[in-house]
PDB file of C-alpha atoms in Angstrom:
ATOM      1  CA  MET A   1       0.000   0.000   0.000  1.00  0.00           C
ATOM      2  CA  SER A   2       1.410   3.416  -0.951  1.00  0.00           C
ATOM      3  CA  ARG A   3       1.570   6.360   1.451  1.00  0.00           C
ATOM      4  CA  ASP A   4       1.020  10.069   1.053  1.00  0.00           C
ATOM      5  CA  ILE A   5       4.134  12.077   1.826  1.00  0.00           C
ATOM      6  CA  GLN A   6       4.923  15.575   3.002  1.00  0.00           C
ATOM      7  CA  ILE A   7       8.244  17.221   2.215  1.00  0.00           C
ATOM      8  CA  THR A   8       9.586  19.207   5.170  1.00  0.00           C
ATOM      9  CA  PHE A   9      12.168  22.000   5.048  1.00  0.00           C
ATOM     10  CA  ASP A  10      13.972  23.306   8.110  1.00  0.00           C
ATOM     11  CA  ALA A  11      14.127  27.078   7.695  1.00  0.00           C
ATOM     12  CA  ARG A  12      15.199  30.298   9.346  1.00  0.00           C
ATOM     13  CA  ASP A  13      12.266  32.130   7.683  1.00  0.00           C
ATOM     14  CA  PRO A  14       9.414  29.667   6.984  1.00  0.00           C
ATOM     15  CA  ARG A  15       7.118  32.286   5.432  1.00  0.00           C
ATOM     16  CA  GLY A  16       9.809  33.668   3.139  1.00  0.00           C
ATOM     17  CA  LEU A  17      11.034  30.248   2.057  1.00  0.00           C
ATOM     18  CA  SER A  18       7.505  28.957   1.502  1.00  0.00           C
ATOM     19  CA  THR A  19       6.732  31.996  -0.653  1.00  0.00           C
ATOM     20  CA  PHE A  20       9.816  31.261  -2.781  1.00  0.00           C
ATOM     21  CA  TRP A  21       8.823  27.598  -3.240  1.00  0.00           C
ATOM     22  CA  ARG A  22       5.179  28.578  -3.892  1.00  0.00           C
ATOM     23  CA  ASP A  23       6.360  30.596  -6.864  1.00  0.00           C
ATOM     24  CA  VAL A  24       8.783  27.876  -8.039  1.00  0.00           C
ATOM     25  CA  LEU A  25       6.235  25.049  -7.882  1.00  0.00           C
ATOM     26  CA  GLY A  26       2.963  26.841  -8.655  1.00  0.00           C
ATOM     27  CA  TYR A  27       1.612  25.701  -5.279  1.00  0.00           C
ATOM     28  CA  VAL A  28      -0.624  27.696  -2.914  1.00  0.00           C
ATOM     29  CA  HIS A  29      -0.613  28.564   0.767  1.00  0.00           C
ATOM     30  CA  PRO A  30      -3.700  26.923   2.284  1.00  0.00           C
ATOM     31  CA  GLY A  31      -5.946  29.003   4.511  1.00  0.00           C
ATOM     32  CA  PRO A  32      -6.210  28.462   8.263  1.00  0.00           C
ATOM     33  CA  PRO A  33      -8.384  25.614   9.575  1.00  0.00           C
ATOM     34  CA  GLY A  34     -12.070  26.425   9.528  1.00  0.00           C
ATOM     35  CA  VAL A  35     -11.556  29.674   7.572  1.00  0.00           C
ATOM     36  CA  GLU A  36     -13.259  29.963   4.200  1.00  0.00           C
ATOM     37  CA  LEU A  37     -11.166  32.283   2.020  1.00  0.00           C
ATOM     38  CA  ALA A  38     -12.939  34.606  -0.378  1.00  0.00           C
ATOM     39  CA  GLU A  39     -11.853  34.496  -4.031  1.00  0.00           C
ATOM     40  CA  GLY A  40      -8.552  36.355  -4.337  1.00  0.00           C
ATOM     41  CA  ALA A  41      -8.029  36.616  -0.557  1.00  0.00           C
ATOM     42  CA  ASP A  42      -4.448  36.488   0.706  1.00  0.00           C
ATOM     43  CA  PRO A  43      -4.028  33.261   2.704  1.00  0.00           C
ATOM     44  CA  LEU A  44      -0.967  34.614   4.529  1.00  0.00           C
ATOM     45  CA  ALA A  45      -2.959  37.627   5.744  1.00  0.00           C
ATOM     46  CA  ALA A  46      -5.702  35.222   6.831  1.00  0.00           C
ATOM     47  CA  TRP A  47      -3.105  33.264   8.815  1.00  0.00           C
ATOM     48  CA  ASP A  48      -1.877  36.460  10.499  1.00  0.00           C
ATOM     49  CA  GLU A  49      -5.435  37.275  11.546  1.00  0.00           C
ATOM     50  CA  PHE A  50      -6.142  33.693  12.637  1.00  0.00           C
ATOM     51  CA  LEU A  51      -2.963  33.437  14.735  1.00  0.00           C
ATOM     52  CA  ALA A  52      -3.587  36.824  16.351  1.00  0.00           C
ATOM     53  CA  GLY A  53      -7.146  35.717  17.122  1.00  0.00           C
ATOM     54  CA  ILE A  54      -5.999  32.622  18.984  1.00  0.00           C
ATOM     55  CA  GLY A  55      -3.386  34.578  20.930  1.00  0.00           C
ATOM     56  CA  VAL A  56      -0.150  33.579  19.195  1.00  0.00           C
ATOM     57  CA  PRO A  57       2.392  36.343  19.898  1.00  0.00           C
ATOM     58  CA  PRO A  58       3.746  38.168  16.802  1.00  0.00           C
ATOM     59  CA  GLU A  59       7.277  36.778  17.313  1.00  0.00           C
ATOM     60  CA  GLN A  60       5.924  33.203  17.041  1.00  0.00           C
ATOM     61  CA  ARG A  61       3.809  33.661  13.901  1.00  0.00           C
ATOM     62  CA  ASN A  62       6.592  32.740  11.479  1.00  0.00           C
ATOM     63  CA  THR A  63       7.511  29.382  12.988  1.00  0.00           C
ATOM     64  CA  ARG A  64       5.659  27.296  10.390  1.00  0.00           C
ATOM     65  CA  SER A  65       4.259  27.542   6.894  1.00  0.00           C
ATOM     66  CA  ALA A  66       2.854  25.085   4.363  1.00  0.00           C
ATOM     67  CA  LEU A  67       2.111  24.738   0.680  1.00  0.00           C
ATOM     68  CA  GLU A  68      -0.303  22.529  -1.212  1.00  0.00           C
ATOM     69  CA  ASP A  69      -0.644  21.552  -4.850  1.00  0.00           C
ATOM     70  CA  PRO A  70      -3.813  23.286  -6.092  1.00  0.00           C
ATOM     71  CA  ASP A  71      -4.450  20.280  -8.359  1.00  0.00           C
ATOM     72  CA  GLY A  72      -4.145  17.847  -5.446  1.00  0.00           C
ATOM     73  CA  ARG A  73      -1.520  15.668  -7.150  1.00  0.00           C
ATOM     74  CA  GLY A  74       1.762  16.683  -5.526  1.00  0.00           C
ATOM     75  CA  PRO A  75       2.882  16.303  -1.928  1.00  0.00           C
ATOM     76  CA  ARG A  76       2.264  18.936   0.726  1.00  0.00           C
ATOM     77  CA  VAL A  77       5.373  20.981   1.522  1.00  0.00           C
ATOM     78  CA  PHE A  78       5.936  22.079   5.130  1.00  0.00           C
ATOM     79  CA  PHE A  79       8.430  24.636   6.484  1.00  0.00           C
ATOM     80  CA  GLN A  80       9.451  24.635  10.142  1.00  0.00           C
ATOM     81  CA  GLN A  81      11.620  27.199  11.854  1.00  0.00           C
ATOM     82  CA  VAL A  82      14.935  26.029  13.292  1.00  0.00           C
ATOM     83  CA  PRO A  83      17.579  28.160  15.013  1.00  0.00           C
ATOM     84  CA  GLU A  84      20.611  26.875  13.125  1.00  0.00           C
ATOM     85  CA  ASP A  85      21.754  27.661   9.589  1.00  0.00           C
ATOM     86  CA  LYS A  86      22.230  24.964   6.974  1.00  0.00           C
ATOM     87  CA  VAL A  87      25.732  23.540   7.429  1.00  0.00           C
ATOM     88  CA  ALA A  88      26.220  20.765   4.843  1.00  0.00           C
ATOM     89  CA  LYS A  89      25.099  19.565   1.432  1.00  0.00           C
ATOM     90  CA  ASN A  90      21.594  18.105   1.302  1.00  0.00           C
ATOM     91  CA  ARG A  91      21.476  14.309   1.147  1.00  0.00           C
ATOM     92  CA  VAL A  92      18.013  14.566  -0.445  1.00  0.00           C
ATOM     93  CA  HIS A  93      17.026  17.293  -2.873  1.00  0.00           C
ATOM     94  CA  LEU A  94      14.211  18.258  -5.222  1.00  0.00           C
ATOM     95  CA  ASP A  95      14.454  17.963  -9.003  1.00  0.00           C
ATOM     96  CA  ILE A  96      12.249  20.567 -10.657  1.00  0.00           C
ATOM     97  CA  ARG A  97      11.131  19.031 -13.959  1.00  0.00           C
ATOM     98  CA  ALA A  98      11.382  22.187 -16.082  1.00  0.00           C
ATOM     99  CA  ALA A  99      11.982  20.572 -19.486  1.00  0.00           C
ATOM    100  CA  PRO A 100      10.150  17.231 -19.638  1.00  0.00           C
ATOM    101  CA  GLY A 101      10.493  15.509 -22.994  1.00  0.00           C
ATOM    102  CA  LEU A 102      12.964  18.046 -24.392  1.00  0.00           C
ATOM    103  CA  GLN A 103      16.455  17.092 -25.569  1.00  0.00           C
ATOM    104  CA  GLY A 104      19.701  18.800 -26.523  1.00  0.00           C
ATOM    105  CA  ASP A 105      19.801  22.549 -27.156  1.00  0.00           C
ATOM    106  CA  GLU A 106      16.021  22.911 -26.798  1.00  0.00           C
ATOM    107  CA  ARG A 107      16.149  21.295 -23.344  1.00  0.00           C
ATOM    108  CA  MET A 108      19.066  23.394 -22.157  1.00  0.00           C
ATOM    109  CA  ALA A 109      17.416  26.591 -23.435  1.00  0.00           C
ATOM    110  CA  ALA A 110      14.265  25.751 -21.450  1.00  0.00           C
ATOM    111  CA  LEU A 111      16.356  25.045 -18.337  1.00  0.00           C
ATOM    112  CA  GLU A 112      18.243  28.335 -18.771  1.00  0.00           C
ATOM    113  CA  ALA A 113      14.962  30.270 -19.094  1.00  0.00           C
ATOM    114  CA  GLU A 114      13.623  28.678 -15.904  1.00  0.00           C
ATOM    115  CA  CYS A 115      16.956  29.314 -14.172  1.00  0.00           C
ATOM    116  CA  GLU A 116      16.675  33.042 -14.982  1.00  0.00           C
ATOM    117  CA  ARG A 117      13.120  33.115 -13.585  1.00  0.00           C
ATOM    118  CA  LEU A 118      14.186  31.412 -10.355  1.00  0.00           C
ATOM    119  CA  VAL A 119      17.237  33.655  -9.896  1.00  0.00           C
ATOM    120  CA  ALA A 120      14.834  36.614 -10.085  1.00  0.00           C
ATOM    121  CA  LEU A 121      12.827  34.967  -7.260  1.00  0.00           C
ATOM    122  CA  GLY A 122      15.935  34.636  -5.055  1.00  0.00           C
ATOM    123  CA  ALA A 123      17.569  31.359  -6.131  1.00  0.00           C
ATOM    124  CA  THR A 124      21.295  31.077  -6.810  1.00  0.00           C
ATOM    125  CA  ARG A 125      22.725  29.302  -9.833  1.00  0.00           C
ATOM    126  CA  VAL A 126      25.493  26.866  -8.840  1.00  0.00           C
ATOM    127  CA  GLN A 127      26.506  24.829 -11.896  1.00  0.00           C
ATOM    128  CA  ARG A 128      25.320  23.718 -15.330  1.00  0.00           C
ATOM    129  CA  PHE A 129      25.865  20.115 -16.413  1.00  0.00           C
ATOM    130  CA  GLU A 130      25.840  19.551 -20.170  1.00  0.00           C
ATOM    131  CA  PRO A 131      24.023  16.657 -21.823  1.00  0.00           C
ATOM    132  CA  ASN A 132      26.128  13.491 -21.949  1.00  0.00           C
ATOM    133  CA  PRO A 133      24.073  10.817 -23.759  1.00  0.00           C
ATOM    134  CA  PRO A 134      22.950   8.196 -23.188  1.00  0.00           C
ATOM    135  CA  MET A 135      22.917   8.594 -19.386  1.00  0.00           C
ATOM    136  CA  GLU A 136      22.626  12.345 -18.861  1.00  0.00           C
ATOM    137  CA  SER A 137      20.232  14.813 -20.489  1.00  0.00           C
ATOM    138  CA  GLY A 138      21.723  17.928 -18.861  1.00  0.00           C
ATOM    139  CA  PHE A 139      20.624  19.844 -15.763  1.00  0.00           C
ATOM    140  CA  ILE A 140      21.344  22.945 -13.674  1.00  0.00           C
ATOM    141  CA  VAL A 141      22.132  22.855  -9.942  1.00  0.00           C
ATOM    142  CA  MET A 142      20.728  25.756  -7.911  1.00  0.00           C
ATOM    143  CA  THR A 143      20.113  26.736  -4.299  1.00  0.00           C
ATOM    144  CA  ASP A 144      17.043  28.330  -2.743  1.00  0.00           C
ATOM    145  CA  PRO A 145      17.335  31.542  -0.664  1.00  0.00           C
ATOM    146  CA  GLU A 146      18.422  29.543   2.420  1.00  0.00           C
ATOM    147  CA  GLY A 147      21.039  27.476   0.582  1.00  0.00           C
ATOM    148  CA  ASN A 148      19.105  24.228  -0.026  1.00  0.00           C
ATOM    149  CA  GLU A 149      20.295  22.566  -3.217  1.00  0.00           C
ATOM    150  CA  PHE A 150      17.872  21.605  -5.978  1.00  0.00           C
ATOM    151  CA  CYS A 151      18.161  20.794  -9.672  1.00  0.00           C
ATOM    152  CA  LEU A 152      16.423  22.033 -12.762  1.00  0.00           C
ATOM    153  CA  ASP A 153      15.963  18.831 -14.713  1.00  0.00           C
TER     154      ASP A 153
END
């Protein structure tokens, strides 16, 4: 029997990092429990109001954040605040499938375009790996704003 999974990031700034990954993945911030959001309402503002209403002090309101796939297919992504900075290379990372089905120059051009978009959002480009058939189609290694490695694949 398969299991649903949640991907969890340790973060210094859960809200900021979740906003970055929201824009990378096309995910959404869910609203607070029991709160029906109006069309176009800002879920993060709703969370601020919800947390204030239940007495969470302002300095504790950025300890967690979450994202969900609006289509319901992908895993939930959770961000939890930790006091320490990232200190080593990730042993697990995300591959962002930015050029599915593309090969050669067309693939690398699509990856470069997505890389530019993500750099504008706060990512850092680390290294480009050229196609090396038959085993490697080419990819770009990047880091998110808190230094977590991921690949554009």
